């Protein structure tokens, strides 16, 4: 079966500096694809290109981003916008800043429904109420009348998850959706995400640096370093038989529940040095 | 909802000024232009030599100070309201476009603002007065022409800050069209700042009106304004200091009130500061 989202050889530069160096990535319908890598590897940038939220000075050199057989990268802005919210949605990283501080929750939840589902105000409100139930928010009527600053971080992230799922999109891009939350809330939110994903058969591109979360949540995973995918495959396969030295190093640097006593290994400097050299060779080769 | 003392003070002064301005012909005890040459330089009533007939005394021509102050409020509040609102609208719309659209539009508007601000404002108003003739409308036009840049710059900067906010990106990712995003995400977040600027501008307009009157550029001599009263009182400051002190007091209180009003209004329209005060 064709993947729902297929990224081929995506290369992007900002001010001449290569950020993505030929990214390949597939997300299949109804599956969760993890994208892991260290800070600055380019994880968020991949998600931003799909949503066309890359910085204004970013320049896409080459590549293809196919969604449902359509090329998102080169279609007009207007056409691309018709996918947003309806077919592709985002769960942002920081729930504290992702809601409009001067608007109540109700309009922020109903906007997307009225926009894409052609609902009138009352229908949209009823649906919003329902989705707040869905994300297990207590007293949803009250929450709809509140302003974002009156909600806790966990509640805001639930609201954002509800907004993302509102139109039952085919694909959700979740960019470290729980890093801004504390650990116990993180677990609840991830469990909720998984439950909704299963219930609605949504595909998720799950961006994280936490391999533990990938193991629990994802079906497939890709490891990114310096804007390159160094390894990709089904989660079980990558965890049990990592093919790339960098993946092995990442795994050795991650605490594991099944081997609590084991000492964690920092990623060897020689390995990162070698990877960066490879990346630079790619850059000169392309130029 | 709890309302701060400063806000109440500001609102009270503004309302008083507005009521006085509207009802000046009825509340003023005398005609502000009526001369009484037998009763010149009367001190206010609470002085020993003061008279009940002239509560705040009379000027060099025996005109009633209280009545002149009331009519002066009329000029002040008209200028403050009309000029500040026009300057605010003009500047904010340009600032909004500049900050939101960016690119060529931004470049053109920003250069215009820079060039505009290089002109000395006093010179600009003198030129305007020379071209348009003295009068309240000249004062209003001068303030709008000079002060729109103040709004344009601040609103532009704020819009650019707003544009990079996460919730604007979120609005983009749910597919809201650009004009909707401007209307529902950006403008409401600029309103608190706009309100503060507007009331500060009203204070500034009152001062500018006084300065232009003082310089004789505002209104013909037969209209009472606070600025012209200060100008006339200046000559007699040794004999009758209140001639100058009273209109100055009016200006100071009004400007303070506008500033207080601005702070208070911002708190009222901004849900964040609203909850911070709880
Ligand atoms: N607006 C920008 N201008 C210039 N460079 C940028 C910009 N945004 C990101 N970058 C660069 O792009 C690279 C990838 O950034 P990205 O945000 O995708 O990293 P990430 O993998 O998501 O990291 P993190 O885990 O810290 O979120 C980084 O080297 C960063 O410095
Ligand atoms: Mg990131």
XYZ file of C-alpha atoms and ligand atoms in Angstrom:
597
model
C 0.000 0.000 0.000
C 1.200 3.504 -0.753
C 2.198 5.534 2.255
C -0.142 8.365 3.282
C 2.746 10.781 3.634
C 5.862 10.173 1.639
C 8.851 12.464 1.905
C 11.544 11.878 -0.693
C 15.012 13.424 -0.728
C 13.927 16.640 0.974
C 16.755 19.163 1.165
C 16.411 22.592 2.710
C 18.767 25.420 3.496
C 18.504 28.510 5.642
C 20.830 31.309 4.635
C 23.041 28.910 2.689
C 23.365 26.608 5.687
C 22.031 23.102 4.941
C 19.438 22.066 7.531
C 17.896 19.048 5.805
C 20.151 17.003 3.551
C 17.867 14.636 1.689
C 15.266 13.311 4.115
C 13.293 10.178 3.259
C 10.329 9.376 5.442
C 7.069 7.421 5.112
C 3.994 7.572 7.278
C 1.388 4.911 6.561
C -2.325 5.447 7.040
C -3.446 4.662 10.578
C 0.099 4.194 11.869
C 2.328 6.146 14.199
C 5.714 6.991 12.752
C 8.357 8.189 15.187
C 11.021 10.676 14.167
C 13.863 10.704 16.676
C 17.162 12.483 16.868
C 19.140 14.829 19.014
C 18.343 18.500 19.451
C 18.993 20.464 16.255
C 18.907 17.389 14.018
C 16.064 18.889 11.980
C 13.077 16.974 13.368
C 10.828 19.994 13.738
C 11.892 21.340 10.374
C 10.585 18.203 8.644
C 7.169 18.720 10.265
C 7.215 22.413 9.479
C 7.857 21.806 5.782
C 4.838 19.496 5.586
C 2.734 22.259 7.181
C 4.537 24.993 5.222
C 5.506 26.659 8.450
C 9.221 26.771 7.684
C 10.956 30.123 8.335
C 10.558 32.699 5.578
C 14.252 32.596 4.734
C 14.282 28.817 4.344
C 14.847 27.545 0.837
C 13.785 24.095 -0.328
C 16.454 22.861 -2.734
C 14.844 19.663 -3.874
C 12.570 16.882 -2.821
C 9.014 15.720 -2.800
C 6.393 15.702 -0.081
C 3.499 13.582 -1.264
C 0.327 13.410 0.777
C -2.352 11.034 -0.433
C -0.676 11.072 -3.826
C -0.619 14.901 -4.047
C 2.578 16.916 -3.940
C 2.297 19.329 -1.027
C 5.617 20.994 -1.657
C 5.015 22.619 -4.983
C 1.263 23.226 -4.971
C -0.044 26.766 -4.497
C -0.293 28.199 -1.005
C -4.047 28.440 -1.359
C -4.429 24.820 -2.354
C -2.107 23.695 0.417
C -4.190 25.598 2.960
C -7.242 23.501 2.083
C -5.469 20.459 3.554
C -4.618 22.140 6.823
C -6.919 21.423 9.720
C -9.050 19.132 7.576
C -6.618 16.437 6.396
C -3.447 17.383 8.229
C -3.373 18.817 11.729
C -0.715 19.819 14.211
C -0.327 19.209 17.905
C 2.151 21.878 18.918
C 5.045 21.495 21.282
C 4.151 24.150 23.787
C 0.538 24.213 24.981
C 1.230 27.336 27.020
C 1.650 29.515 23.944
C -0.384 27.754 21.273
C -3.790 29.171 22.232
C -4.827 32.754 21.615
C -4.630 34.424 25.059
C -7.415 36.934 24.438
C -10.014 34.500 23.098
C -12.134 32.032 25.020
C -11.749 28.300 24.367
C -15.095 27.931 22.575
C -14.330 29.968 19.443
C -10.841 28.504 19.261
C -12.347 25.022 19.153
C -15.233 25.793 16.832
C -13.242 27.775 14.235
C -11.828 24.678 12.609
C -15.199 22.881 12.578
C -17.082 25.792 11.068
C -14.315 26.339 8.598
C -13.942 22.789 7.267
C -17.084 20.903 8.243
C -19.495 23.678 7.331
C -21.111 23.488 10.761
C -23.112 26.358 12.188
C -22.298 27.785 15.584
C -24.529 25.535 17.643
C -23.523 22.310 15.910
C -19.878 23.239 16.251
C -20.338 24.008 19.936
C -22.050 20.680 20.514
C -19.232 18.918 18.693
C -16.613 20.844 20.690
C -18.294 19.788 23.901
C -18.234 16.204 22.748
C -14.555 16.326 21.879
C -13.732 17.837 25.280
C -15.439 14.784 26.770
C -13.336 12.691 24.418
C -10.113 14.148 25.761
C -11.351 13.602 29.318
C -11.748 17.168 30.433
C -13.952 17.568 33.438
C -16.677 20.211 33.334
C -16.323 20.939 29.601
C -19.132 23.532 29.563
C -17.114 25.651 31.933
C -13.866 25.142 30.020
C -15.495 26.354 26.810
C -16.201 29.687 28.501
C -12.717 30.041 29.954
C -9.603 31.772 28.691
C -6.424 29.737 28.061
C -4.600 31.144 31.074
C -7.307 29.739 33.314
C -6.392 26.172 32.294
C -3.462 24.039 33.386
C -0.808 22.970 30.880
C -2.227 19.458 30.712
C -5.734 20.784 30.072
C -4.502 23.110 27.359
C -2.699 20.264 25.643
C -5.919 18.234 25.792
C -7.784 21.134 24.215
C -5.143 21.305 21.472
C -5.412 17.569 20.924
C -9.177 17.935 20.664
C -8.724 20.704 18.090
C -6.270 18.571 16.111
C -8.680 15.628 16.012
C -11.744 17.820 15.442
C -12.094 17.231 11.699
C -10.842 13.638 11.938
C -7.738 14.387 9.864
C -5.850 11.596 8.170
C -2.518 12.796 9.495
C -1.473 14.559 12.666
C 1.967 15.992 13.170
C 2.837 15.923 16.851
C 6.021 17.850 17.573
C 7.197 16.805 21.021
C 3.652 17.246 22.304
C 4.514 16.470 25.897
C 7.937 17.965 26.565
C 6.402 21.069 28.145
C 4.369 18.976 30.600
C 5.435 17.315 33.816
C 6.053 13.582 33.826
C 2.760 12.280 35.220
C 0.737 14.509 32.922
C 2.944 13.408 30.007
C 1.911 9.807 30.482
C -1.798 10.609 30.609
C -1.575 12.768 27.495
C 0.350 10.108 25.560
C -2.145 7.435 26.546
C -4.963 9.698 25.419
C -3.224 10.375 22.125
C -2.776 6.667 21.476
C -6.422 5.955 22.313
C -7.764 8.639 19.952
C -5.326 7.579 17.253
C -6.616 4.014 17.430
C -10.260 5.056 17.650
C -10.128 7.296 14.579
C -7.452 5.425 12.620
C -5.342 8.572 12.381
C -1.768 8.482 11.172
C 0.678 10.399 13.354
C 4.135 11.715 12.628
C 5.462 11.706 16.163
C 8.508 13.900 16.686
C 10.471 13.263 19.863
C 13.910 12.705 21.312
C 12.598 10.140 23.768
C 13.210 6.577 22.595
C 11.153 5.227 25.483
C 8.094 7.012 24.129
C 8.818 5.760 20.622
C 8.923 2.186 21.883
C 5.503 2.524 23.497
C 3.712 4.613 20.937
C 5.082 4.097 17.461
C 4.786 1.459 14.764
C 7.716 2.613 12.666
C 10.579 4.930 13.406
C 13.228 7.000 11.642
C 16.429 8.214 13.200
C 17.619 11.598 12.006
C 21.034 13.174 12.399
C 22.253 16.446 10.890
C 19.285 16.547 8.534
C 19.758 12.976 7.292
C 17.780 9.839 8.074
C 20.422 7.369 9.188
C 18.065 4.483 9.911
C 14.394 3.654 9.435
C 12.185 0.646 9.977
C 9.578 -0.998 12.187
C 10.149 -0.081 15.845
C 10.754 -3.660 17.010
C 13.325 -4.214 14.316
C 15.238 -1.014 14.963
C 15.269 -1.629 18.709
C 16.289 -5.277 18.505
C 18.698 -5.067 15.613
C 19.831 -1.503 15.051
C 21.736 -1.395 11.796
C 23.430 1.950 12.174
C 26.119 2.735 14.714
C 24.376 6.022 15.601
C 21.143 4.202 16.441
C 23.071 1.796 18.656
C 24.724 4.717 20.369
C 21.350 6.444 20.906
C 19.913 3.262 22.399
C 22.909 2.870 24.692
C 22.379 6.460 25.830
C 18.729 5.862 26.757
C 17.626 4.556 30.157
C 15.678 1.305 29.921
C 13.078 -0.059 32.270
C 14.085 -3.634 31.545
C 17.734 -3.031 32.393
C 17.652 -0.462 35.185
C 21.145 -1.003 36.543
C 22.934 -0.664 33.236
C 25.296 2.266 32.879
C 24.328 4.791 30.214
C 26.851 5.425 27.471
C 27.315 8.907 26.098
C 27.324 9.077 22.296
C 31.009 8.676 21.239
C 32.544 11.881 19.924
C 34.301 10.012 17.129
C 30.960 8.773 15.807
C 29.342 12.208 15.698
C 32.496 13.573 14.112
C 32.326 10.919 11.405
C 28.606 11.592 10.787
C 29.198 15.302 10.453
C 32.031 14.650 8.005
C 29.687 12.523 5.932
C 27.098 15.297 6.026
C 29.626 17.881 4.880
C 30.764 15.616 2.064
C 27.125 15.447 0.978
C 26.952 19.245 1.038
C 29.986 19.708 -1.181
C 28.801 16.932 -3.467
C 25.455 18.671 -3.929
C 26.897 22.134 -4.451
C -15.511 43.422 38.543
C -13.055 45.339 40.647
C -12.022 48.615 39.109
C -8.859 50.373 40.174
C -8.847 53.801 41.793
C -6.727 55.221 38.985
C -9.159 54.022 36.372
C -12.099 55.540 38.242
C -10.226 58.813 38.542
C -9.428 58.835 34.833
C -12.953 57.982 33.828
C -14.435 60.584 36.214
C -12.247 63.346 34.805
C -12.975 62.341 31.210
C -16.717 62.240 31.833
C -16.635 65.579 33.657
C -14.759 67.148 30.769
C -17.187 65.658 28.276
C -20.237 66.865 30.197
C -18.753 70.344 30.643
C -17.853 70.494 26.978
C -21.361 69.565 25.893
C -23.227 71.733 28.362
C -20.871 74.699 28.519
C -23.516 77.286 27.524
C -25.737 76.157 30.400
C -23.282 75.485 33.192
C -20.943 78.409 32.642
C -22.022 81.220 34.993
C -20.973 83.945 32.552
C -20.363 84.466 28.889
C -16.650 83.623 28.539
C -16.109 86.616 26.280
C -18.092 89.156 28.264
C -15.759 91.859 29.500
C -16.322 93.636 32.811
C -13.734 96.365 32.959
C -14.808 97.425 36.444
C -13.939 93.987 37.782
C -10.561 93.112 36.299
C -8.051 90.853 38.111
C -10.578 89.658 40.655
C -9.004 86.862 42.692
C -10.883 83.592 43.234
C -13.747 83.719 45.688
C -11.837 82.163 48.598
C -9.423 85.115 48.717
C -10.368 87.946 51.073
C -10.903 90.343 48.217
C -12.649 87.759 46.084
C -16.210 88.065 44.980
C -19.026 85.530 44.914
C -19.938 86.557 41.390
C -16.666 85.249 39.967
C -15.886 81.929 41.639
C -12.391 81.670 40.148
C -11.835 85.386 39.601
C -11.500 87.417 36.420
C -8.709 88.185 33.973
C -7.214 91.425 32.702
C -10.403 92.227 30.785
C -12.707 91.218 33.594
C -13.804 87.993 31.910
C -14.945 85.183 34.191
C -12.150 82.574 34.590
C -14.438 79.694 35.520
C -16.545 80.193 32.412
C -13.440 80.455 30.272
C -12.053 77.245 31.758
C -15.326 75.464 31.006
C -15.305 76.640 27.416
C -11.623 75.734 27.275
C -12.544 72.183 28.266
C -14.735 72.117 25.206
C -11.797 72.901 22.928
C -9.510 70.537 24.789
C -11.817 67.545 24.737
C -12.823 68.062 21.118
C -9.228 68.175 20.014
C -8.248 65.291 22.274
C -10.998 63.011 21.072
C -11.091 63.840 17.379
C -7.372 64.231 16.785
C -6.333 61.227 18.862
C -8.895 58.910 17.285
C -8.022 59.996 13.753
C -4.277 59.735 14.356
C -4.798 56.351 15.997
C -6.903 54.966 13.161
C -4.657 56.214 10.409
C -1.446 55.111 12.101
C -2.775 51.760 13.293
C -4.220 50.727 9.953
C -0.933 51.508 8.240
C 0.995 49.788 11.029
C -1.225 46.733 10.790
C -0.740 46.430 7.039
C 2.954 47.076 7.336
C 3.497 44.507 10.064
C 1.211 41.844 8.666
C 1.921 42.014 4.964
C 5.647 42.737 5.285
C 7.639 42.876 2.063
C 7.167 45.829 -0.253
C 4.222 47.292 1.649
C 6.235 47.261 4.857
C 9.256 48.787 3.154
C 7.227 51.658 1.696
C 5.339 52.459 4.881
C 8.423 52.181 7.076
C 10.459 54.516 4.867
C 7.562 56.970 4.852
C 7.448 56.928 8.642
C 11.188 57.493 8.873
C 11.117 60.440 6.507
C 8.072 61.828 8.282
C 9.705 61.633 11.676
C 12.748 63.520 10.411
C 10.609 66.680 10.049
C 10.629 68.832 13.193
C 7.019 68.592 14.424
C 6.788 72.229 15.544
C 7.867 73.426 12.125
C 5.353 71.126 10.508
C 2.506 72.555 12.581
C 3.563 76.141 11.924
C 3.588 75.426 8.208
C 0.176 73.780 8.494
C -1.207 76.712 10.455
C 0.117 79.094 7.835
C -1.512 77.091 5.059
C -4.797 76.235 6.781
C -5.187 79.319 8.931
C -5.600 79.306 12.686
C -8.451 77.338 14.177
C -9.338 74.145 15.984
C -9.430 72.194 12.744
C -5.797 73.174 12.146
C -4.835 71.835 15.545
C -6.625 68.570 14.836
C -5.022 68.175 11.436
C -1.594 69.067 12.805
C -1.867 66.417 15.504
C -3.059 63.746 13.091
C -0.405 64.586 10.544
C 2.369 64.542 13.125
C 1.315 61.759 15.471
C 0.068 58.979 13.188
C 3.682 57.787 12.987
C 3.660 57.095 16.722
C 0.843 54.574 16.268
C 2.200 53.199 13.036
C 5.547 52.265 14.512
C 4.290 50.743 17.721
C 1.431 48.825 16.110
C 3.723 47.524 13.366
C 6.206 46.219 15.906
C 3.466 44.582 17.950
C 1.898 42.956 14.891
C 5.267 41.506 13.942
C 5.637 40.084 17.438
C 2.126 38.654 17.256
C 2.749 37.164 13.837
C 5.543 34.998 15.196
C 3.459 33.739 18.097
C 2.601 30.060 18.352
C -1.129 30.643 18.339
C -0.867 32.408 15.010
C 1.016 29.390 13.650
C -1.728 27.206 15.142
C -4.354 29.262 13.350
C -2.430 28.767 10.120
C -2.333 25.015 10.687
C -6.091 24.771 11.037
C -6.367 26.446 7.646
C -7.801 29.834 8.654
C -7.400 32.334 5.793
C -4.978 35.261 6.327
C -7.666 37.908 6.811
C -9.398 35.775 9.432
C -6.105 35.342 11.243
C -5.548 39.080 11.162
C -9.039 39.724 12.495
C -9.319 37.041 15.134
C -5.759 36.337 16.280
C -3.733 39.476 15.702
C -6.022 42.486 16.051
C -7.549 41.400 19.391
C -4.051 40.952 20.781
C -3.036 44.434 19.667
C -6.128 46.106 21.141
C -4.805 46.459 24.716
C -1.749 48.270 23.415
C -3.878 50.371 21.074
C -6.157 51.479 23.892
C -3.221 52.515 26.033
C -1.646 54.439 23.180
C -4.935 56.106 22.335
C -5.478 57.487 25.804
C -1.856 58.597 26.050
C -2.386 60.330 22.716
C -5.448 62.106 24.080
C -3.265 63.500 26.833
C -0.631 64.506 24.304
C -3.272 66.168 22.124
C -4.426 68.298 25.047
C -0.860 69.457 25.615
C -0.269 70.101 21.909
C -3.467 72.115 21.675
C -2.252 74.190 24.606
C 1.164 74.682 23.031
C -0.304 75.755 19.703
C -2.730 78.101 21.451
C 0.125 79.456 23.480
C 2.003 80.086 20.250
C -1.090 81.746 18.854
C -1.515 79.107 16.166
C -4.640 77.511 17.463
C -7.821 79.511 17.588
C -8.849 83.048 17.049
C -8.574 85.169 20.176
C -12.304 85.212 20.709
C -12.429 81.560 21.756
C -11.365 80.518 25.214
C -8.796 77.727 25.317
C -6.541 76.652 28.151
C -3.472 77.396 26.090
C -4.523 80.940 25.240
C -5.419 81.538 28.914
C -1.921 80.519 29.950
C -0.493 82.768 27.294
C -2.507 85.761 28.518
C -1.952 84.969 32.182
C 1.783 84.831 31.656
C 1.952 88.631 31.415
C 0.342 89.133 34.816
C 1.916 86.262 36.683
C 3.220 88.574 39.420
C -0.095 90.308 40.130
C -2.436 87.396 39.489
C -0.637 84.040 39.399
C -3.896 82.116 39.308
C -4.562 83.341 35.786
C -1.835 80.994 34.652
C -2.032 78.395 37.415
C -5.694 77.496 36.940
C -5.570 76.487 33.242
C -2.243 74.758 33.853
C -3.878 72.788 36.641
C -6.663 71.790 34.267
C -4.156 70.544 31.718
C -2.129 68.619 34.268
C -5.158 66.921 35.778
C -6.525 66.039 32.329
C -3.286 64.520 31.105
C -2.846 62.534 34.322
C -6.409 61.325 33.962
C -5.888 60.183 30.373
C -2.810 58.197 31.353
C -4.607 56.581 34.272
C -7.542 55.811 32.035
C -5.229 54.121 29.548
C -3.751 51.815 32.153
C -7.154 50.978 33.537
C -8.687 50.296 30.140
C -5.833 48.032 29.163
C -6.489 45.951 32.226
C -10.155 45.782 31.352
C -9.669 44.608 27.774
C -6.773 42.243 28.438
C -7.856 38.967 30.030
C -4.333 38.265 31.238
C -3.927 41.392 33.328
C -7.567 41.072 34.349
C -6.819 37.784 36.051
C -3.491 38.993 37.415
C -5.352 41.542 39.533
C -7.736 39.021 41.013
N 14.478 30.169 11.873
C 15.656 29.534 11.746
N 16.721 30.178 11.217
C 17.919 29.570 11.090
N 18.142 28.302 11.474
C 17.131 27.598 12.020
C 15.837 28.182 12.182
N 15.043 27.264 12.751
C 15.798 26.169 12.928
N 17.043 26.358 12.486
C 18.140 25.372 12.488
O 17.662 24.198 11.892
C 18.199 23.075 12.548
C 17.110 22.096 12.853
O 16.200 22.705 13.738
P 14.958 21.924 14.305
O 14.126 22.899 15.051
O 14.314 21.156 13.231
O 15.660 20.933 15.339
P 14.981 19.774 16.185
O 15.535 18.506 15.719
O 13.512 19.935 16.187
O 15.570 20.072 17.625
P 14.824 20.090 19.052
O 14.837 18.692 19.542
O 15.735 20.954 19.860
O 13.482 20.659 18.850
C 18.941 23.580 13.770
O 20.318 23.489 13.513
C 18.534 25.015 13.892
O 19.624 25.775 14.334
Mg 12.046 20.628 17.580
